[in-house]
PDB file of C-alpha atoms in Angstrom:
ATOM      1  CA  MET A 166      14.038  27.685   8.353  1.00 41.00           C
ATOM      2  CA  ALA A 167      11.585  25.786  10.118  1.00 45.00           C
ATOM      3  CA  CYS A 168       9.169  23.774   8.122  1.00 55.00           C
ATOM      4  CA  GLY A 169       6.250  25.744   9.176  1.00 59.00           C
ATOM      5  CA  GLY A 170       7.608  28.781   7.327  1.00 78.00           C
ATOM      6  CA  PHE A 171       6.861  30.362   4.301  1.00 79.00           C
ATOM      7  CA  VAL A 172       9.249  28.743   1.782  1.00 83.00           C
ATOM      8  CA  CYS A 173       8.157  25.256   3.270  1.00 86.00           C
ATOM      9  CA  SER A 174       4.602  25.454   2.859  1.00 85.00           C
ATOM     10  CA  LYS A 175       4.947  27.280  -0.888  1.00 89.00           C
ATOM     11  CA  THR A 176       7.270  24.212  -1.678  1.00 90.00           C
ATOM     12  CA  SER A 177       5.067  21.608  -0.238  1.00 91.00           C
ATOM     13  CA  LEU A 178       2.050  22.964  -1.768  1.00 91.00           C
ATOM     14  CA  CYS A 179       4.090  23.035  -5.531  1.00 93.00           C
ATOM     15  CA  ILE A 180       5.474  19.463  -4.868  1.00 93.00           C
ATOM     16  CA  LEU A 181       1.464  18.695  -4.212  1.00 92.00           C
ATOM     17  CA  ASN A 182       0.220  19.836  -6.952  1.00 92.00           C
ATOM     18  CA  LEU A 183       3.008  18.584  -9.617  1.00 94.00           C
ATOM     19  CA  ILE A 184       2.092  15.338  -8.645  1.00 92.00           C
ATOM     20  CA  TYR A 185      -1.384  16.091  -8.961  1.00 91.00           C
ATOM     21  CA  VAL A 186      -0.119  17.350 -12.799  1.00 92.00           C
ATOM     22  CA  MET A 187       1.578  14.050 -13.157  1.00 92.00           C
ATOM     23  CA  VAL A 188      -1.408  11.691 -12.117  1.00 88.00           C
ATOM     24  CA  SER A 189      -3.885  13.900 -14.408  1.00 88.00           C
ATOM     25  CA  LEU A 190      -1.618  13.521 -17.244  1.00 89.00           C
ATOM     26  CA  LEU A 191      -1.005   9.788 -16.605  1.00 87.00           C
ATOM     27  CA  MET A 192      -4.842   9.393 -16.330  1.00 82.00           C
ATOM     28  CA  VAL A 193      -5.691  10.948 -20.203  1.00 83.00           C
ATOM     29  CA  GLY A 194      -2.858   9.312 -21.460  1.00 83.00           C
ATOM     30  CA  VAL A 195      -3.923   5.726 -20.470  1.00 79.00           C
ATOM     31  CA  ALA A 196      -7.276   6.408 -21.177  1.00 72.00           C
ATOM     32  CA  ALA A 197      -6.234   7.840 -24.876  1.00 75.00           C
ATOM     33  CA  TRP A 198      -3.657   4.483 -24.975  1.00 75.00           C
ATOM     34  CA  GLY A 199      -6.113   1.902 -24.433  1.00 66.00           C
ATOM     35  CA  LYS A 200      -8.549   3.570 -27.154  1.00 63.00           C
ATOM     36  CA  TRP A 201      -6.093   3.720 -29.325  1.00 65.00           C
ATOM     37  CA  PHE A 202      -5.389   0.158 -29.214  1.00 54.00           C
ATOM     38  CA  GLY A 203      -8.754  -0.968 -28.790  1.00 53.00           C
ATOM     39  CA  LEU A 204      -8.274  -2.170 -24.911  1.00 52.00           C
ATOM     40  CA  VAL A 205     -11.309   0.050 -24.291  1.00 56.00           C
ATOM     41  CA  SER A 206     -14.554   0.177 -26.718  1.00 54.00           C
ATOM     42  CA  SER A 207     -16.653   2.001 -24.744  1.00 59.00           C
ATOM     43  CA  PHE A 208     -16.369   5.728 -25.391  1.00 64.00           C
ATOM     44  CA  ARG A 209     -18.381   6.741 -22.050  1.00 69.00           C
ATOM     45  CA  VAL A 210     -15.669   5.028 -19.988  1.00 66.00           C
ATOM     46  CA  MET A 211     -12.649   7.014 -21.883  1.00 73.00           C
ATOM     47  CA  ALA A 212     -14.406  10.118 -22.096  1.00 78.00           C
ATOM     48  CA  ALA A 213     -15.267   9.778 -17.921  1.00 78.00           C
ATOM     49  CA  VAL A 214     -11.422   9.168 -17.480  1.00 78.00           C
ATOM     50  CA  ILE A 215     -10.397  11.865 -19.593  1.00 83.00           C
ATOM     51  CA  ALA A 216     -12.790  14.412 -18.106  1.00 86.00           C
ATOM     52  CA  VAL A 217     -11.407  13.135 -14.351  1.00 86.00           C
ATOM     53  CA  GLY A 218      -8.161  13.684 -15.375  1.00 85.00           C
ATOM     54  CA  LEU A 219      -8.769  17.096 -17.226  1.00 90.00           C
ATOM     55  CA  PHE A 220     -10.586  18.682 -13.995  1.00 92.00           C
ATOM     56  CA  LEU A 221      -7.757  17.605 -11.780  1.00 90.00           C
ATOM     57  CA  PHE A 222      -5.155  19.011 -14.238  1.00 92.00           C
ATOM     58  CA  VAL A 223      -6.882  22.416 -14.121  1.00 93.00           C
ATOM     59  CA  VAL A 224      -7.221  22.413 -10.068  1.00 93.00           C
ATOM     60  CA  ALA A 225      -3.423  21.336  -9.990  1.00 93.00           C
ATOM     61  CA  ILE A 226      -2.637  24.179 -12.419  1.00 94.00           C
ATOM     62  CA  MET A 227      -4.948  26.351 -10.126  1.00 93.00           C
ATOM     63  CA  GLY A 228      -3.019  25.216  -7.127  1.00 92.00           C
ATOM     64  CA  LEU A 229       0.405  25.601  -8.382  1.00 92.00           C
ATOM     65  CA  CYS A 230      -0.492  29.198  -9.883  1.00 93.00           C
ATOM     66  CA  GLY A 231      -1.645  30.283  -6.472  1.00 91.00           C
ATOM     67  CA  ALA A 232       1.165  28.880  -4.681  1.00 91.00           C
ATOM     68  CA  VAL A 233       3.951  30.472  -7.065  1.00 91.00           C
ATOM     69  CA  LYS A 234       2.059  33.758  -6.802  1.00 89.00           C
ATOM     70  CA  HIS A 235       0.835  33.747  -3.451  1.00 88.00           C
ATOM     71  CA  HIS A 236      -2.534  34.633  -5.226  1.00 89.00           C
ATOM     72  CA  GLN A 237      -5.175  34.874  -2.070  1.00 90.00           C
ATOM     73  CA  VAL A 238      -8.098  34.386  -4.832  1.00 91.00           C
ATOM     74  CA  PHE A 239      -6.484  31.110  -6.204  1.00 92.00           C
ATOM     75  CA  LEU A 240      -5.514  29.778  -3.215  1.00 92.00           C
ATOM     76  CA  PHE A 241      -9.483  30.444  -1.872  1.00 94.00           C
ATOM     77  CA  PHE A 242     -10.933  28.386  -4.701  1.00 94.00           C
ATOM     78  CA  TYR A 243      -8.138  25.911  -4.621  1.00 94.00           C
ATOM     79  CA  MET A 244      -9.266  25.422  -1.103  1.00 93.00           C
ATOM     80  CA  LEU A 245     -13.138  25.151  -1.585  1.00 94.00           C
ATOM     81  CA  ILE A 246     -12.593  22.847  -4.707  1.00 93.00           C
ATOM     82  CA  LEU A 247     -10.280  20.399  -3.239  1.00 92.00           C
ATOM     83  CA  PHE A 248     -12.582  20.314  -0.200  1.00 93.00           C
ATOM     84  CA  MET A 249     -15.547  19.303  -2.172  1.00 93.00           C
ATOM     85  CA  VAL A 250     -13.402  16.642  -3.982  1.00 90.00           C
ATOM     86  CA  PHE A 251     -12.084  15.425  -0.966  1.00 91.00           C
ATOM     87  CA  VAL A 252     -16.012  15.121   0.492  1.00 91.00           C
ATOM     88  CA  VAL A 253     -17.006  13.081  -2.458  1.00 88.00           C
ATOM     89  CA  GLN A 254     -13.898  10.910  -2.864  1.00 86.00           C
ATOM     90  CA  PHE A 255     -14.006   9.840   0.797  1.00 89.00           C
ATOM     91  CA  SER A 256     -17.661   9.315   0.616  1.00 89.00           C
ATOM     92  CA  VAL A 257     -17.083   7.008  -2.489  1.00 83.00           C
ATOM     93  CA  SER A 258     -14.437   5.378  -1.143  1.00 85.00           C
ATOM     94  CA  CYS A 259     -16.250   4.157   2.432  1.00 86.00           C
ATOM     95  CA  ALA A 260     -18.854   2.874   0.156  1.00 83.00           C
ATOM     96  CA  CYS A 261     -16.630   0.868  -2.072  1.00 79.00           C
ATOM     97  CA  LEU A 262     -15.326  -0.390   1.302  1.00 80.00           C
ATOM     98  CA  ALA A 263     -18.306  -1.263   3.070  1.00 84.00           C
ATOM     99  CA  ILE A 264     -20.634  -2.451  -0.237  1.00 80.00           C
ATOM    100  CA  ASN A 265     -21.914  -6.020   0.449  1.00 79.00           C
ATOM    101  CA  LYS A 266     -22.199  -8.958  -2.262  1.00 78.00           C
ATOM    102  CA  GLU A 267     -26.307  -8.323  -2.926  1.00 80.00           C
ATOM    103  CA  GLN A 268     -25.129  -4.507  -3.762  1.00 80.00           C
ATOM    104  CA  GLN A 269     -22.541  -5.668  -5.261  1.00 79.00           C
ATOM    105  CA  ASN A 270     -24.291  -7.843  -7.840  1.00 79.00           C
ATOM    106  CA  LEU A 271     -26.989  -5.181  -8.235  1.00 82.00           C
ATOM    107  CA  LEU A 272     -24.484  -2.423  -9.262  1.00 79.00           C
ATOM    108  CA  LEU A 273     -22.606  -4.859 -11.507  1.00 80.00           C
ATOM    109  CA  GLU A 274     -25.685  -5.802 -13.677  1.00 81.00           C
ATOM    110  CA  ILE A 275     -27.097  -2.167 -13.520  1.00 82.00           C
ATOM    111  CA  GLY A 276     -23.547  -1.595 -15.387  1.00 78.00           C
ATOM    112  CA  TRP A 277     -23.438  -4.216 -17.733  1.00 79.00           C
ATOM    113  CA  ASN A 278     -27.098  -3.512 -19.019  1.00 81.00           C
ATOM    114  CA  LYS A 279     -25.933   0.368 -19.600  1.00 79.00           C
ATOM    115  CA  SER A 280     -23.252  -0.474 -22.427  1.00 72.00           C
ATOM    116  CA  GLU A 281     -23.550  -3.112 -25.012  1.00 78.00           C
ATOM    117  CA  SER A 282     -19.726  -2.419 -26.042  1.00 77.00           C
ATOM    118  CA  MET A 283     -18.609  -2.775 -22.302  1.00 77.00           C
ATOM    119  CA  GLN A 284     -20.188  -6.239 -22.493  1.00 82.00           C
ATOM    120  CA  GLU A 285     -18.217  -6.750 -25.638  1.00 81.00           C
ATOM    121  CA  ASP A 286     -15.323  -5.925 -23.843  1.00 80.00           C
ATOM    122  CA  LEU A 287     -15.834  -7.972 -21.116  1.00 82.00           C
ATOM    123  CA  GLU A 288     -17.170 -11.229 -22.850  1.00 85.00           C
ATOM    124  CA  ARG A 289     -14.089 -10.742 -25.021  1.00 83.00           C
ATOM    125  CA  SER A 290     -11.565 -10.430 -22.199  1.00 81.00           C
ATOM    126  CA  LEU A 291     -13.037 -12.819 -19.529  1.00 83.00           C
ATOM    127  CA  ASP A 292     -14.490 -15.413 -22.413  1.00 86.00           C
ATOM    128  CA  CYS A 293     -17.870 -15.538 -21.139  1.00 88.00           C
ATOM    129  CA  CYS A 294     -21.203 -14.986 -22.250  1.00 89.00           C
ATOM    130  CA  ASP A 295     -24.381 -12.874 -21.048  1.00 86.00           C
ATOM    131  CA  PHE A 296     -24.995 -11.959 -17.550  1.00 85.00           C
ATOM    132  CA  ARG A 297     -26.522 -14.327 -14.924  1.00 82.00           C
ATOM    133  CA  GLU A 298     -27.381 -17.078 -17.719  1.00 84.00           C
ATOM    134  CA  VAL A 299     -25.944 -18.245 -21.197  1.00 84.00           C
ATOM    135  CA  ASP A 300     -28.216 -17.877 -24.117  1.00 82.00           C
ATOM    136  CA  TYR A 301     -27.034 -19.901 -26.965  1.00 82.00           C
ATOM    137  CA  ASN A 302     -29.235 -18.550 -29.420  1.00 83.00           C
ATOM    138  CA  LYS A 303     -28.094 -14.888 -29.068  1.00 83.00           C
ATOM    139  CA  SER A 304     -24.599 -13.867 -30.520  1.00 83.00           C
ATOM    140  CA  CYS A 305     -21.414 -13.438 -28.116  1.00 87.00           C
ATOM    141  CA  VAL A 306     -17.914 -12.581 -28.676  1.00 85.00           C
ATOM    142  CA  ALA A 307     -16.151 -15.277 -26.676  1.00 85.00           C
ATOM    143  CA  THR A 308     -14.062 -17.719 -27.803  1.00 85.00           C
ATOM    144  CA  CYS A 309     -16.026 -20.046 -25.899  1.00 88.00           C
ATOM    145  CA  PHE A 310     -19.297 -19.342 -27.525  1.00 86.00           C
ATOM    146  CA  LYS A 311     -18.522 -21.594 -30.702  1.00 84.00           C
ATOM    147  CA  ASP A 312     -18.196 -24.672 -28.079  1.00 83.00           C
ATOM    148  CA  GLN A 313     -20.711 -24.038 -26.149  1.00 83.00           C
ATOM    149  CA  THR A 314     -19.050 -23.884 -22.991  1.00 84.00           C
ATOM    150  CA  CYS A 315     -19.353 -20.419 -21.484  1.00 87.00           C
ATOM    151  CA  ASP A 316     -19.959 -19.353 -17.788  1.00 84.00           C
ATOM    152  CA  PRO A 317     -22.079 -16.450 -16.887  1.00 86.00           C
ATOM    153  CA  CYS A 318     -19.983 -13.616 -16.595  1.00 85.00           C
ATOM    154  CA  SER A 319     -21.288 -12.455 -13.448  1.00 83.00           C
ATOM    155  CA  GLU A 320     -19.708 -15.359 -12.125  1.00 79.00           C
ATOM    156  CA  ILE A 321     -16.270 -14.370 -13.261  1.00 81.00           C
ATOM    157  CA  ILE A 322     -16.525 -10.690 -12.466  1.00 82.00           C
ATOM    158  CA  GLN A 323     -17.665 -11.334  -9.018  1.00 80.00           C
ATOM    159  CA  ALA A 324     -14.570 -13.212  -8.305  1.00 76.00           C
ATOM    160  CA  TYR A 325     -12.694 -10.274  -9.193  1.00 77.00           C
ATOM    161  CA  ALA A 326     -15.176  -7.180  -7.581  1.00 76.00           C
ATOM    162  CA  ASP A 327     -14.275  -7.762  -4.200  1.00 76.00           C
ATOM    163  CA  ASP A 328     -10.681  -7.348  -4.808  1.00 78.00           C
ATOM    164  CA  ALA A 329     -11.007  -4.393  -6.995  1.00 77.00           C
ATOM    165  CA  LEU A 330     -13.674  -2.575  -4.873  1.00 79.00           C
ATOM    166  CA  GLN A 331     -10.940  -3.074  -1.713  1.00 81.00           C
ATOM    167  CA  PHE A 332      -8.026  -1.843  -4.269  1.00 83.00           C
ATOM    168  CA  VAL A 333     -10.078   1.364  -5.424  1.00 80.00           C
ATOM    169  CA  GLY A 334     -11.654   2.415  -1.925  1.00 83.00           C
ATOM    170  CA  GLY A 335      -7.693   2.102  -0.663  1.00 86.00           C
ATOM    171  CA  VAL A 336      -6.022   4.189  -2.827  1.00 85.00           C
ATOM    172  CA  SER A 337      -9.233   6.327  -3.216  1.00 84.00           C
ATOM    173  CA  LEU A 338      -9.094   6.792   0.773  1.00 87.00           C
ATOM    174  CA  PHE A 339      -5.363   7.473   0.388  1.00 88.00           C
ATOM    175  CA  PHE A 340      -5.710  10.335  -2.041  1.00 86.00           C
ATOM    176  CA  SER A 341      -8.656  11.676  -0.519  1.00 88.00           C
ATOM    177  CA  PHE A 342      -5.999  12.674   2.603  1.00 90.00           C
ATOM    178  CA  THR A 343      -3.681  13.846   0.040  1.00 90.00           C
ATOM    179  CA  GLU A 344      -6.583  16.277  -0.632  1.00 90.00           C
ATOM    180  CA  ILE A 345      -7.179  17.331   2.822  1.00 92.00           C
ATOM    181  CA  LEU A 346      -3.597  17.715   2.964  1.00 92.00           C
ATOM    182  CA  GLY A 347      -3.700  20.304   0.224  1.00 91.00           C
ATOM    183  CA  VAL A 348      -6.417  22.099   1.884  1.00 92.00           C
ATOM    184  CA  TRP A 349      -4.570  22.628   4.987  1.00 92.00           C
ATOM    185  CA  LEU A 350      -1.384  23.419   3.170  1.00 91.00           C
ATOM    186  CA  ALA A 351      -3.030  26.101   1.124  1.00 92.00           C
ATOM    187  CA  HIS A 352      -5.167  27.776   4.290  1.00 90.00           C
ATOM    188  CA  ARG A 353      -1.790  27.780   6.057  1.00 90.00           C
ATOM    189  CA  TYR A 354       0.151  29.304   3.271  1.00 89.00           C
ATOM    190  CA  ARG A 355      -2.825  31.862   2.471  1.00 87.00           C
ATOM    191  CA  ASN A 356      -1.906  33.050   6.017  1.00 84.00           C
ATOM    192  CA  GLN A 357       1.438  33.635   5.962  1.00 80.00           C
ATOM    193  CA  LYS A 358       3.771  36.487   5.275  1.00 76.00           C
ATOM    194  CA  ASP A 359       6.466  36.480   2.603  1.00 67.00           C
ATOM    195  CA  HIS A 360       9.258  38.378   4.888  1.00 63.00           C
ATOM    196  CA  ARG A 361      11.578  38.722   1.765  1.00 62.00           C
ATOM    197  CA  GLN A 362       9.213  40.863  -0.034  1.00 60.00           C
ATOM    198  CA  ASN A 363       7.717  43.285   2.631  1.00 52.00           C
ATOM    199  CA  PRO A 364       8.248  42.142   5.988  1.00 52.00           C
ATOM    200  CA  GLY A 365       5.476  44.337   7.499  1.00 52.00           C
ATOM    201  CA  ALA A 366       2.585  43.390   4.498  1.00 46.00           C
ATOM    202  CA  PHE A 367      -0.093  40.716   4.358  1.00 46.00           C
ATOM    203  CA  ILE A 368       0.341  39.802   0.801  1.00 43.00           C
TER     204      ILE A 368
END
């Protein structure tokens, strides 16, 4: 049977959603593992990653159910949600790839000021203190603080920011195209007939 047929569309949609299920479980598992071993102390970061993973898991299960049962309602809402996710993710990926140095510094400082636990994580892992200027009259968890040889964290973070944004933007852009592929497969699959069950009926 040609790849444009009913069985091929169903199989392709199932495989795509199985990949989404594995990615979602991986996201939840990595977030829980990082929190359990103390690699991430920020509850907001962990909760955000788990929430995204669970959302992706629900969407993938909806797509799987729609593909297996050829369920018109599930497939419609799957297409709708996946298209909205595509729009958001494509916009975010383009923003990550297009952001300049000044915008990076502004966003990094906003993120730095929002969470004290994240500040401690970065100070401990990067061995730096404060964001722009080191104040030795305050406390800091970095090892270098005892010797008063610390650099501001903004300098170190900025060195990784470009590569990180390029990586995140590229990965996000890649997955956004898999989402539009899922929308196209679901749309085509909804309008195909299963000739093995009832050649004259639209299911």
